[in-house]
Amino acid sequence: MSDDLQKQMQAWLEQQQAYWSRLAEGASAGEEPPSWDRLLQAYRQSALKELPEQQARLASLLGSNATLFNRFGAEVLQALTDADSERALEQAVEQLGRHMQQHACAALLAQWQLPQPLGSLFGSEMAGALSGLFGPATPFDPARAQRPDTQQGFRLLLEFQEAMQHFVNLHQSIGQQAARDLHQRLLDGAEVESLADLHALWVDCYESRHADTGLSADYQSAHGRLSNASMQLQKFCQDWRDRHYDSLGLAGRPQLDGLAERQHRLRKQLRSLAREVADLRTQLLDRVPASEVAALRTELAQLRQRLDRLEGDRGDAGT
Amino acid sequence: MKGFKLGPAGILDELGDFNRRLIDSYGTLLGIDEIDVGQSPADLIHQDDKVRLLHYRSSRPASCRTPVLICYALVNRPYILDLEPERSLVRRLLALGLDLYLIDWGYPDSADRCLDLDDYINGYLDGCVDRVREHAGSTQVNLLGVCQGGTFSLCYAALQPEKVRNLVTLVTPVDFQTRDNRLSHLAQKVDLNLAIDTYGNIPGHLLNGSYSALMPMRLGIQKSLEMPTQFADRDRALSFLRMEKWICDSPDQAGEAFREFVSGCFQQNRLMRNEMVIGDRAVDLRRIGHPLLNIFGRHDHLVPPSASTPLAGLTSSRDYEELCVPAGHIGVFVSRRARTLVAPRIADWLHQRD
């Protein structure tokens, strides 16, 4: 790490510690220093751009999760200085649950986001119809929206949204149950001596509820529905694109798939033939004794020599 | 909240320590350019399409005459078995006198979307077994299958019993529909035909997403909050980064093989009923009469013990042993237990049956 970056980070940490100390003393804390995440963003353009992709991704993750942790730490500090610290602590713990739930939902949305912008996948015609539906700036064309393809696209999109909503609801319910469990465990006297302990306790509660819910029939159906809705939407877009390719005389996925299948059949035939040849060779060698094979090879070599000599003699006679 | 023993001074210290380690983490990350994995020297002795067969070099002659062929899963990369010198099952097994070969299935691309289980098991795996026998001058191999590769090894041993001397399965599922198998639970309602029609090959990152989603908090935010401790020094950071590299290095899955495997095993549990068909031949696990060592992780959330242990009653082996390792799915190969428990047990067991 460059000295400059090191100094900037140390300076940030000193500012941050002063802020936390003021919070702990119950004094007016003043303005919160710029978050770790923002500091990292500022440096992503300089020193961090040199990082390989994997390290850069981890660095980014570190930054955003550290921000969450620091924010929560600040909230607990504030709560401890409150006159009614018991109630304030409960609120801080509830806040932790909300933060974590937001985090879980954001991760879910990232996992299930459609891989490409819908507009580019859908092509200009569908994108126009969609933007007509969602974007007030573009005039909506009822004739276009009533075409069978467009209607099918809308149906699939709605199905995806509904499936996604149901899945997110299930996860929110897991988060709510986990928050209640955490609260109960704290009331029951679970030992918490650090923020990390509290975090770990939350994760235990969440994972326990997540594991139970994950084995329910409802979760299985919701996951299947969302997976299938996501794939149907993507396939719809691919089919749409293939029809455009076809109209331009270009090969689309069906043609390429057909070629791959033919190539695969040929590959199998080749492998099967190679195996048959190898088996035949083995059978032949098994049937004929090794001494006989050696004798035949010697005889063959002798015949070749005689043939060579005869051909040589004939050549000499010709000249 | 009587157990709540957090005070302002403690929190101040904790936040300060955490963020100091975070800054140090950055210094460590910026100082690491290359993440090296799979460093044990090996020779490429056979290649068939994208499949490569490696033979590991050893500084000492093998004391076990029958060569060991490691059949890894199609998902993720086999270098987890040789992640780094200090956590290498491969190195440990070599040091214990085994002659080791490993199948690297490679990275399927769009030209491989039609590859099916017949191609993988009766084609590539059989070709590798034959090449190992030829290379080692042995009529049989010891087959060591890992995870899905263990399931492949069971299928292969049932189809070609004469080529296998002993069978070792590591974290291998055989009953795919036990109550606690969350991965199987998620796979039940997924439309596989639609998946193949949509993707062709199944993208590796989708599968990775599914594995992470089984424990989203522990594998997500909890792991990242522990990173500053992991990155406290360069060696620990490198260990962590090697594992991260392996986790993200997830090849796409050949579409047809994926469909056959998930449909046949996860959705229909055919292996349990001896109804799995590979190519044109049914896989009857009762044809496995080989000595069998079945190793599984007690805390494995991907292949729970309940998915592995039914193997005991499915084969006709009269020499069946189990080893339950107090570890998770990956810990079985990379943890300290792997060095001190798993590798010696495999080596001893194979030597006794050589």
XYZ file of C-alpha atoms in Angstrom:
673
model
C 0.000 0.000 0.000
C 1.386 3.400 -0.882
C 2.446 5.683 1.967
C -0.098 8.218 0.832
C -2.955 5.739 1.002
C -1.724 4.441 4.343
C -1.671 7.992 5.730
C -5.151 8.750 4.420
C -6.536 5.615 5.987
C -4.842 6.274 9.310
C -6.220 9.794 9.278
C -9.670 8.430 8.572
C -9.361 5.989 11.443
C -8.313 8.742 13.855
C -11.308 10.849 12.814
C -13.579 7.873 13.185
C -12.226 6.970 16.631
C -12.677 10.523 17.837
C -16.265 10.384 16.619
C -16.913 7.077 18.390
C -15.338 8.431 21.611
C -17.684 11.410 21.557
C -20.585 9.010 21.042
C -19.452 6.864 23.952
C -19.229 9.915 26.221
C -22.744 10.872 25.316
C -21.496 14.202 24.001
C -22.720 15.740 20.798
C -20.883 13.615 18.287
C -20.977 16.088 15.452
C -20.785 15.045 11.844
C -19.919 11.430 11.084
C -16.659 11.042 9.121
C -16.921 9.807 5.556
C -17.623 6.098 5.566
C -15.054 3.453 4.832
C -16.960 2.517 1.721
C -16.786 6.068 0.375
C -13.091 6.215 1.182
C -12.551 3.033 -0.772
C -14.576 4.295 -3.688
C -12.365 7.344 -3.796
C -9.278 5.161 -3.938
C -10.671 2.614 -6.362
C -9.692 4.967 -9.142
C -6.109 5.140 -7.939
C -4.218 2.501 -5.955
C -6.911 -0.184 -5.912
C -7.326 -0.295 -9.668
C -4.052 -2.228 -9.735
C -5.601 -5.089 -7.779
C -6.440 -8.304 -9.629
C -10.172 -8.886 -10.045
C -10.563 -11.318 -7.161
C -8.789 -9.075 -4.649
C -10.669 -6.026 -5.927
C -13.981 -7.793 -5.367
C -12.975 -8.780 -1.852
C -11.721 -5.277 -1.116
C -15.063 -3.869 -2.167
C -16.936 -6.411 -0.055
C -14.713 -5.653 2.925
C -15.470 -1.981 2.600
C -19.231 -2.282 2.357
C -19.526 -4.804 5.183
C -17.184 -2.796 7.397
C -19.467 0.184 6.887
C -22.389 -1.882 8.126
C -20.409 -3.086 11.137
C -19.195 0.412 12.033
C -22.677 1.846 11.735
C -24.053 -0.809 14.017
C -21.211 -0.243 16.501
C -22.031 3.457 16.586
C -25.698 2.697 17.224
C -24.871 0.418 20.158
C -22.501 3.055 21.568
C -25.244 5.631 21.401
C -27.738 3.242 22.953
C -25.459 2.567 25.924
C -25.346 6.238 26.817
C -29.116 6.548 26.720
C -30.926 7.038 30.036
C -33.102 4.033 29.263
C -30.203 1.960 27.974
C -32.116 -1.358 28.143
C -34.780 -0.104 25.754
C -32.179 1.642 23.588
C -30.169 -1.558 23.367
C -33.237 -3.474 22.275
C -33.740 -0.877 19.581
C -30.117 -1.227 18.512
C -30.514 -4.994 18.275
C -33.693 -4.536 16.254
C -31.766 -2.187 14.025
C -29.117 -4.864 13.526
C -31.863 -7.233 12.409
C -33.148 -4.670 9.923
C -29.651 -4.012 8.539
C -28.990 -7.684 8.109
C -32.349 -8.266 6.501
C -31.697 -5.488 4.020
C -28.363 -7.073 3.321
C -29.972 -10.490 2.770
C -32.605 -9.028 0.427
C -29.989 -7.110 -1.545
C -28.005 -10.327 -1.949
C -31.147 -12.123 -3.115
C -31.968 -9.456 -5.663
C -28.393 -9.565 -6.942
C -28.547 -13.336 -7.251
C -31.795 -13.311 -9.170
C -31.350 -10.256 -11.291
C -31.821 -10.900 -14.971
C -28.348 -11.200 -16.418
C -28.707 -8.582 -19.127
C -30.734 -5.418 -19.299
C -34.170 -6.461 -20.370
C -34.352 -3.776 -22.982
C -31.368 -5.042 -24.961
C -32.528 -8.643 -24.616
C -36.034 -7.895 -25.732
C -34.953 -6.015 -28.812
C -36.260 -2.718 -29.964
C -39.873 -3.665 -30.493
C -40.423 -5.299 -27.128
C -38.332 -2.677 -25.387
C -40.566 -0.028 -26.892
C -43.656 -1.756 -25.620
C -42.080 -2.261 -22.190
C -40.890 1.276 -21.872
C -44.389 2.291 -22.888
C -45.625 0.350 -19.935
C -43.056 1.508 -17.380
C -41.788 4.813 -18.692
C -44.302 7.654 -18.986
C -42.011 9.612 -21.338
C -42.599 7.147 -24.192
C -46.075 7.044 -25.707
C -47.745 3.672 -25.194
C -48.735 1.913 -28.407
C -51.800 -0.289 -27.712
C -51.574 -2.054 -31.078
C -48.017 -3.142 -30.434
C -48.758 -4.165 -26.881
C -51.570 -6.455 -28.085
C -49.334 -8.555 -30.318
C -49.094 -12.169 -29.104
C -45.300 -11.964 -28.573
C -45.567 -8.789 -26.574
C -48.390 -10.151 -24.443
C -46.442 -13.328 -23.783
C -43.442 -11.233 -22.728
C -45.580 -9.244 -20.318
C -47.053 -12.420 -18.857
C -43.603 -13.878 -18.259
C -42.323 -10.670 -16.760
C -45.264 -10.479 -14.392
C -44.806 -14.112 -13.424
C -41.140 -13.400 -12.666
C -42.030 -10.387 -10.553
C -44.658 -12.302 -8.613
C -42.318 -15.257 -8.078
C -39.588 -12.894 -6.945
C -41.946 -11.108 -4.572
C -43.047 -14.392 -3.021
C -39.425 -15.486 -2.569
C -38.417 -12.157 -1.023
C -41.405 -12.373 1.331
C -40.256 -15.782 2.501
C -36.806 -14.388 3.217
C -38.237 -11.416 5.043
C -40.185 -13.793 7.181
C -36.968 -15.704 7.928
C -35.348 -12.411 8.964
C -38.272 -11.501 11.232
C -38.234 -14.892 12.913
C -34.463 -14.652 13.351
C -34.821 -11.220 14.958
C -37.389 -12.587 17.424
C -35.123 -15.549 18.194
C -32.163 -13.236 18.763
C -34.185 -11.087 21.127
C -35.373 -14.132 23.019
C -31.891 -15.575 23.314
C -30.627 -12.271 24.690
C -33.477 -12.205 27.194
C -32.622 -15.794 28.122
C -29.127 -14.657 29.051
C -27.030 -15.481 25.989
C -23.500 -14.172 26.678
C -22.524 -11.268 24.447
C -19.185 -9.652 25.177
C -18.482 -8.008 21.853
C -20.152 -6.731 18.722
C -18.685 -9.758 16.945
C -20.447 -12.029 19.471
C -23.727 -10.274 18.796
C -23.214 -10.583 15.061
C -22.387 -14.266 15.388
C -25.510 -14.807 17.504
C -27.625 -13.124 14.851
C -26.075 -15.303 12.142
C -26.800 -18.439 14.197
C -30.424 -17.398 14.614
C -30.780 -16.529 10.934
C -29.143 -19.685 9.611
C -31.179 -21.871 11.919
C -34.453 -20.345 10.676
C -33.183 -20.335 7.096
C -32.339 -24.047 7.287
C -35.807 -24.891 8.645
C -37.629 -22.768 6.103
C -35.371 -24.012 3.304
C -36.673 -27.528 3.871
C -40.345 -26.530 3.711
C -42.570 -27.359 0.767
C -43.440 -23.688 0.385
C -39.789 -22.694 0.018
C -39.162 -25.491 -2.445
C -42.093 -24.366 -4.600
C -41.116 -20.709 -4.345
C -37.530 -21.441 -5.356
C -38.635 -23.645 -8.247
C -41.163 -21.077 -9.404
C -38.592 -18.277 -9.352
C -35.930 -20.367 -11.115
C -38.360 -21.392 -13.824
C -39.820 -17.893 -14.225
C -36.344 -16.429 -14.609
C -35.404 -19.033 -17.212
C -38.661 -18.670 -19.133
C -38.099 -14.961 -19.409
C -34.558 -15.433 -20.621
C -35.610 -18.085 -23.091
C -38.363 -15.856 -24.389
C -35.766 -13.190 -25.105
C -33.462 -15.675 -26.795
C -36.314 -16.974 -28.986
C -37.180 -13.411 -29.887
C -33.576 -12.738 -30.874
C -33.402 -16.005 -32.862
C -36.449 -15.028 -34.888
C -34.711 -11.779 -35.768
C -31.558 -13.650 -36.756
C -33.644 -16.016 -38.850
C -35.352 -13.140 -40.670
C -31.878 -11.807 -41.538
C -30.749 -15.196 -42.781
C -28.373 -15.690 -39.848
C -27.964 -18.879 -37.838
C -29.539 -18.761 -34.397
C -29.437 -21.100 -31.437
C -31.594 -23.859 -32.984
C -29.219 -24.182 -35.915
C -26.142 -24.103 -33.680
C -27.732 -26.627 -31.322
C -28.489 -28.878 -34.295
C -24.854 -28.741 -35.338
C -23.688 -29.498 -31.809
C -26.009 -32.529 -31.680
C -24.718 -33.841 -35.019
C -21.136 -33.316 -33.909
C -21.882 -35.157 -30.688
C -23.433 -38.107 -32.538
C -20.358 -38.310 -34.773
C -18.083 -38.128 -31.761
C -19.953 -41.022 -30.160
C -19.768 -43.072 -33.370
C -16.046 -42.425 -33.614
C -15.507 -43.464 -30.012
C -17.577 -46.580 -30.527
C -15.629 -47.506 -33.682
C -12.319 -46.919 -31.921
C -13.449 -49.220 -29.131
C -14.560 -51.904 -31.609
C -11.207 -51.761 -33.388
C -9.357 -52.027 -30.086
C -11.554 -54.981 -29.035
C -11.009 -56.735 -32.372
C -7.284 -56.235 -32.075
C -7.345 -57.705 -28.588
C -9.508 -60.637 -29.704
C -7.184 -61.326 -32.614
C -4.145 -61.290 -30.389
C -5.930 -63.500 -27.871
C -6.851 -66.080 -30.507
C -3.486 -66.358 -32.231
C -0.637 -67.541 -29.998
C 2.153 -65.009 -29.524
C 4.747 -67.381 -31.041
C 2.637 -67.683 -34.182
C 2.355 -63.896 -34.457
C 6.141 -63.585 -34.102
C 6.702 -66.265 -36.763
C 4.256 -64.559 -39.132
C 6.005 -61.231 -38.561
C 9.388 -62.802 -39.386
C 7.952 -64.430 -42.493
C 6.431 -61.139 -43.562
C 9.751 -59.370 -43.144
C 11.484 -62.047 -45.197
C 8.888 -61.791 -47.960
C 9.341 -58.015 -48.007
C 13.085 -58.444 -48.399
C 12.611 -60.936 -51.254
C 10.153 -58.607 -52.950
C 12.606 -55.745 -52.637
C 15.345 -57.890 -54.126
C 13.082 -59.035 -56.995
C 12.113 -55.463 -57.751
C 15.784 -54.498 -57.685
C 16.669 -57.362 -60.062
C 13.869 -56.382 -62.450
C 15.115 -52.802 -62.460
C 18.623 -53.944 -63.238
C 17.355 -56.165 -66.069
C 15.376 -53.257 -67.544
C 18.399 -51.058 -67.723
C -30.552 -8.904 28.603
C -28.512 -10.067 31.550
C -25.845 -11.738 29.367
C -25.250 -8.534 27.486
C -21.834 -7.497 28.786
C -20.938 -4.896 26.225
C -19.635 -1.592 27.537
C -18.631 1.584 25.696
C -14.906 1.045 26.348
C -15.024 -2.496 24.975
C -16.905 -1.391 21.887
C -14.454 1.445 21.265
C -11.565 -1.000 21.481
C -13.295 -3.492 19.234
C -14.154 -0.935 16.562
C -10.614 0.437 16.688
C -9.053 -3.040 16.377
C -11.418 -4.072 13.616
C -10.685 -1.029 11.503
C -6.936 -1.163 12.122
C -6.969 -4.752 10.880
C -9.064 -3.589 7.943
C -6.395 -1.072 6.965
C -3.698 -3.731 7.349
C -5.833 -6.016 5.187
C -5.622 -3.507 2.419
C -1.866 -3.429 2.708
C -1.803 -7.232 2.504
C -4.182 -7.363 -0.469
C -2.191 -4.782 -2.389
C 0.964 -6.809 -1.814
C -0.372 -10.005 -3.381
C -0.243 -10.346 -7.157
C -0.526 -14.015 -7.930
C -2.539 -16.683 -6.180
C -0.861 -19.991 -6.892
C -2.757 -23.267 -6.513
C -2.150 -26.881 -7.480
C 1.610 -26.630 -7.169
C 2.533 -30.298 -6.899
C 4.511 -31.325 -9.991
C 2.603 -33.573 -12.370
C 2.918 -34.872 -15.939
C 0.141 -34.824 -18.477
C -0.052 -38.417 -19.697
C -3.348 -38.474 -21.569
C -5.777 -36.036 -23.118
C -9.199 -36.729 -24.607
C -11.035 -33.648 -25.841
C -10.821 -31.260 -22.855
C -10.232 -33.990 -20.285
C -6.659 -34.280 -19.017
C -5.100 -37.053 -17.015
C -2.229 -36.069 -14.725
C 0.346 -38.280 -13.059
C 1.908 -36.793 -9.933
C 5.658 -36.993 -9.524
C 6.867 -38.346 -6.233
C 10.272 -38.066 -4.633
C 9.974 -41.615 -3.359
C 8.951 -44.876 -5.019
C 5.363 -45.916 -4.419
C 4.946 -48.609 -1.804
C 1.422 -49.433 -2.962
C 1.595 -51.331 -6.271
C -1.904 -50.533 -7.486
C -2.112 -46.978 -8.814
C -4.729 -44.602 -7.413
C -6.911 -42.695 -9.848
C -8.673 -39.663 -8.371
C -12.003 -38.902 -10.009
C -13.119 -35.427 -8.981
C -16.545 -33.826 -9.515
C -17.488 -31.910 -12.642
C -18.391 -28.913 -10.505
C -15.445 -26.821 -9.279
C -11.842 -27.685 -9.963
C -9.810 -30.601 -8.642
C -6.945 -28.450 -7.366
C -8.793 -28.202 -4.043
C -7.011 -31.507 -3.357
C -3.690 -29.705 -3.803
C -4.684 -26.196 -2.760
C -1.352 -25.301 -1.178
C 1.636 -27.298 0.008
C 0.555 -27.253 3.659
C -3.013 -28.267 2.845
C -2.517 -30.798 0.082
C -4.216 -34.173 0.244
C -2.261 -35.031 -2.904
C 1.126 -34.376 -1.285
C 0.150 -36.266 1.811
C -0.973 -39.322 -0.157
C 2.219 -39.240 -2.247
C 4.290 -39.058 0.920
C 2.414 -42.082 2.238
C 3.530 -44.151 -0.726
C 0.642 -43.968 -3.201
C 1.102 -43.670 -6.961
C -1.376 -40.898 -7.825
C -3.241 -39.984 -10.995
C -5.910 -37.304 -11.282
C -8.616 -36.547 -13.841
C -9.082 -32.891 -14.717
C -12.406 -32.621 -16.535
C -11.564 -29.159 -17.892
C -13.947 -26.351 -18.777
C -16.786 -27.457 -21.079
C -17.802 -24.893 -23.690
C -20.725 -24.616 -26.068
C -19.353 -27.419 -28.253
C -19.757 -29.781 -25.280
C -23.378 -29.091 -24.433
C -24.472 -32.541 -25.657
C -21.915 -34.481 -23.606
C -23.839 -36.935 -21.469
C -23.033 -39.262 -18.582
C -22.217 -42.022 -21.067
C -19.485 -39.798 -22.514
C -18.127 -38.935 -19.090
C -18.249 -42.385 -17.488
C -18.038 -44.919 -20.313
C -15.916 -42.621 -22.432
C -13.568 -40.285 -20.595
C -13.370 -42.070 -17.247
C -12.935 -45.475 -18.865
C -10.249 -44.029 -21.163
C -8.398 -42.614 -18.148
C -8.634 -45.918 -16.273
C -7.186 -47.760 -19.278
C -4.395 -45.222 -19.659
C -3.499 -45.438 -15.953
C -3.408 -49.247 -16.148
C -1.143 -49.042 -19.156
C 1.090 -46.318 -17.687
C 1.453 -48.039 -14.320
C 1.666 -51.541 -15.770
C -1.214 -52.655 -13.594
C -4.336 -54.615 -14.542
C -6.472 -52.657 -12.063
C -6.696 -49.249 -10.426
C -7.742 -48.055 -7.002
C -10.500 -45.566 -7.713
C -10.838 -42.583 -5.362
C -13.972 -40.591 -6.139
C -14.739 -37.206 -4.657
C -18.284 -35.842 -4.282
C -20.028 -36.194 -7.670
C -16.835 -37.910 -8.815
C -17.526 -40.500 -6.124
C -20.961 -41.125 -7.610
C -19.301 -41.472 -11.027
C -16.790 -43.906 -9.507
C -19.585 -46.027 -8.063
C -21.321 -46.117 -11.446
C -18.047 -47.005 -13.146
C -17.168 -49.748 -10.666
C -20.624 -51.254 -11.209
C -20.210 -51.122 -14.982
C -16.549 -52.182 -15.196
C -15.899 -54.093 -11.965
C -12.909 -55.983 -13.309
C -10.837 -52.835 -13.821
C -11.173 -51.623 -10.225
C -9.366 -53.181 -7.276
C -10.499 -50.979 -4.359
C -12.957 -48.130 -4.149
C -12.670 -45.050 -1.939
C -15.524 -42.550 -1.890
C -15.104 -39.107 -0.339
C -18.142 -36.966 0.542
C -20.117 -38.943 -2.014
C -23.894 -38.771 -2.274
C -25.772 -41.947 -3.048
C -29.182 -41.281 -1.511
C -30.119 -37.897 -2.918
C -33.481 -37.508 -1.220
C -32.837 -37.588 2.506
C -34.803 -35.162 4.651
C -31.803 -32.932 5.419
C -30.441 -32.622 1.869
C -31.150 -28.957 1.198
C -29.492 -28.894 -2.185
C -31.682 -31.734 -3.365
C -34.693 -29.995 -1.881
C -33.965 -26.913 -4.010
C -33.454 -28.986 -7.167
C -36.793 -30.786 -7.058
C -38.982 -28.199 -8.781
C -36.470 -26.799 -11.246
C -37.471 -27.477 -14.853
C -34.306 -29.097 -16.193
C -35.437 -29.190 -19.815
C -36.102 -25.479 -19.646
C -32.699 -24.956 -18.015
C -30.871 -26.730 -20.831
C -32.985 -25.025 -23.506
C -32.203 -21.671 -21.918
C -28.541 -21.967 -21.037
C -27.192 -24.838 -23.110
C -24.428 -25.478 -20.610
C -25.364 -24.605 -17.037
C -23.292 -21.581 -15.982
C -20.940 -22.334 -13.095
C -21.778 -19.083 -11.344
C -25.442 -20.149 -11.095
C -24.429 -23.298 -9.254
C -22.118 -21.306 -7.005
C -25.016 -18.999 -6.197
C -27.096 -22.027 -5.205
C -24.394 -23.341 -2.866
C -23.932 -19.941 -1.209
C -27.686 -19.531 -0.842
C -27.767 -22.575 1.428
C -26.028 -20.538 4.159
C -26.341 -16.946 2.993
C -25.289 -15.196 6.207
C -22.467 -17.489 7.264
C -20.974 -17.585 3.780
C -21.752 -13.929 3.140
C -21.491 -11.160 5.687
C -20.056 -13.317 8.476
C -17.207 -14.480 6.280
C -16.420 -10.982 5.110
C -16.347 -9.638 8.669
C -13.774 -12.281 9.517
C -11.608 -11.303 6.552
C -9.563 -8.654 8.394
C -8.378 -11.376 10.772
C -7.634 -13.688 7.842
C -5.660 -10.943 6.141
C -3.589 -10.157 9.219
C -0.524 -11.613 7.567
C 0.447 -12.586 4.058
C 0.440 -16.376 4.558
C -3.030 -16.479 6.072
C -4.271 -14.095 3.411
C -2.853 -16.310 0.679
C -4.563 -19.360 2.168
C -7.850 -17.496 2.245
C -7.416 -16.169 -1.293
C -6.544 -19.597 -2.657
C -9.780 -20.935 -1.239
C -11.726 -17.976 -2.624
C -10.139 -18.539 -6.016
C -11.227 -22.161 -5.936
C -14.772 -21.244 -4.863
C -15.141 -18.813 -7.764
C -13.459 -21.095 -10.289
C -16.586 -22.973 -11.220
C -16.707 -24.484 -14.717
C -19.929 -24.482 -16.685
C -21.637 -27.859 -16.725
C -22.201 -29.729 -19.980
C -25.978 -29.403 -20.396
C -26.973 -32.981 -21.153
C -24.786 -34.525 -18.440
C -26.219 -32.024 -15.963
C -29.767 -32.892 -16.980
C -29.127 -36.637 -16.637
C -27.367 -36.277 -13.292
C -29.821 -33.917 -11.627
C -32.873 -35.646 -13.047
C -31.643 -39.211 -12.426
C -30.060 -38.629 -9.032
C -31.565 -35.567 -7.346
C -35.084 -35.652 -8.754
C -35.654 -39.402 -9.171
C -33.064 -40.960 -6.851
C -32.503 -43.736 -9.381
C -29.114 -44.815 -8.066
C -30.781 -45.974 -4.861
C -33.134 -48.207 -6.847
C -30.484 -49.492 -9.277
C -32.416 -47.803 -12.075
C -29.774 -45.348 -13.237
C -28.932 -45.919 -16.893
C -25.606 -44.766 -18.310
C -25.466 -45.096 -22.081
C -27.479 -48.248 -22.665
C -26.534 -50.048 -19.448
C -28.277 -49.997 -16.083
C -26.089 -49.250 -13.083
C -26.612 -51.982 -10.525
C -24.669 -51.105 -7.388
C -24.944 -54.731 -6.261
C -22.273 -55.502 -8.849
C -19.811 -53.656 -6.620
C -18.135 -56.358 -4.588
C -14.925 -54.411 -4.131
C -13.447 -53.375 -0.817
C -15.049 -49.998 -0.148
C -13.953 -47.148 2.109
C -16.629 -44.483 2.454
C -15.479 -41.153 3.951
C -17.870 -38.331 4.760
C -17.993 -35.112 6.778
C -20.115 -34.956 9.902
C -20.919 -31.271 9.287
C -21.237 -31.463 5.514
C -24.194 -29.292 4.451
C -23.850 -30.118 0.732
C -23.641 -33.890 1.049
C -24.993 -34.640 4.512
C -23.860 -37.921 6.094
C -27.361 -39.292 5.547
C -26.738 -39.038 1.787
C -23.510 -41.083 2.005
C -24.089 -43.755 4.615
C -26.835 -45.718 2.772
C -24.032 -46.958 0.522
C -23.349 -49.561 3.218
C -26.461 -51.490 2.224
C -26.430 -50.971 -1.515
C -23.395 -52.909 -2.692
C -22.407 -56.546 -2.293
C -19.060 -55.584 -0.769
C -18.083 -57.670 2.232
C -15.266 -55.288 3.057
C -17.030 -51.993 3.673
C -15.685 -49.381 6.068
C -16.762 -45.882 6.957
C -14.833 -42.911 8.243
C -16.808 -39.997 9.627
C -14.602 -36.906 9.713
C -15.574 -34.063 12.057
C -15.479 -31.528 9.230
C -17.609 -29.908 6.547
C -17.676 -30.724 2.833
C -14.367 -29.063 1.983
C -12.767 -29.539 5.379
C -12.610 -33.262 4.650
C -9.791 -32.569 2.157
C -8.207 -29.328 3.321
C -8.467 -29.216 7.090
C -5.855 -30.418 9.549
C -8.027 -33.500 9.938
C -7.387 -34.302 6.284
C -3.680 -34.381 6.974
C -3.816 -36.290 10.206
C -6.845 -38.507 9.738
C -8.082 -38.836 6.172
C -4.869 -39.286 4.181
C -3.264 -41.831 6.578
C -6.493 -43.819 6.716
C -6.771 -43.961 2.913
C -3.125 -44.946 2.535
C -3.239 -47.623 5.263
C -6.490 -49.035 3.968
C -5.189 -49.283 0.399
C -1.845 -50.746 1.463
C -3.654 -53.463 3.405
C -5.616 -54.376 0.291
C -2.830 -54.079 -2.276
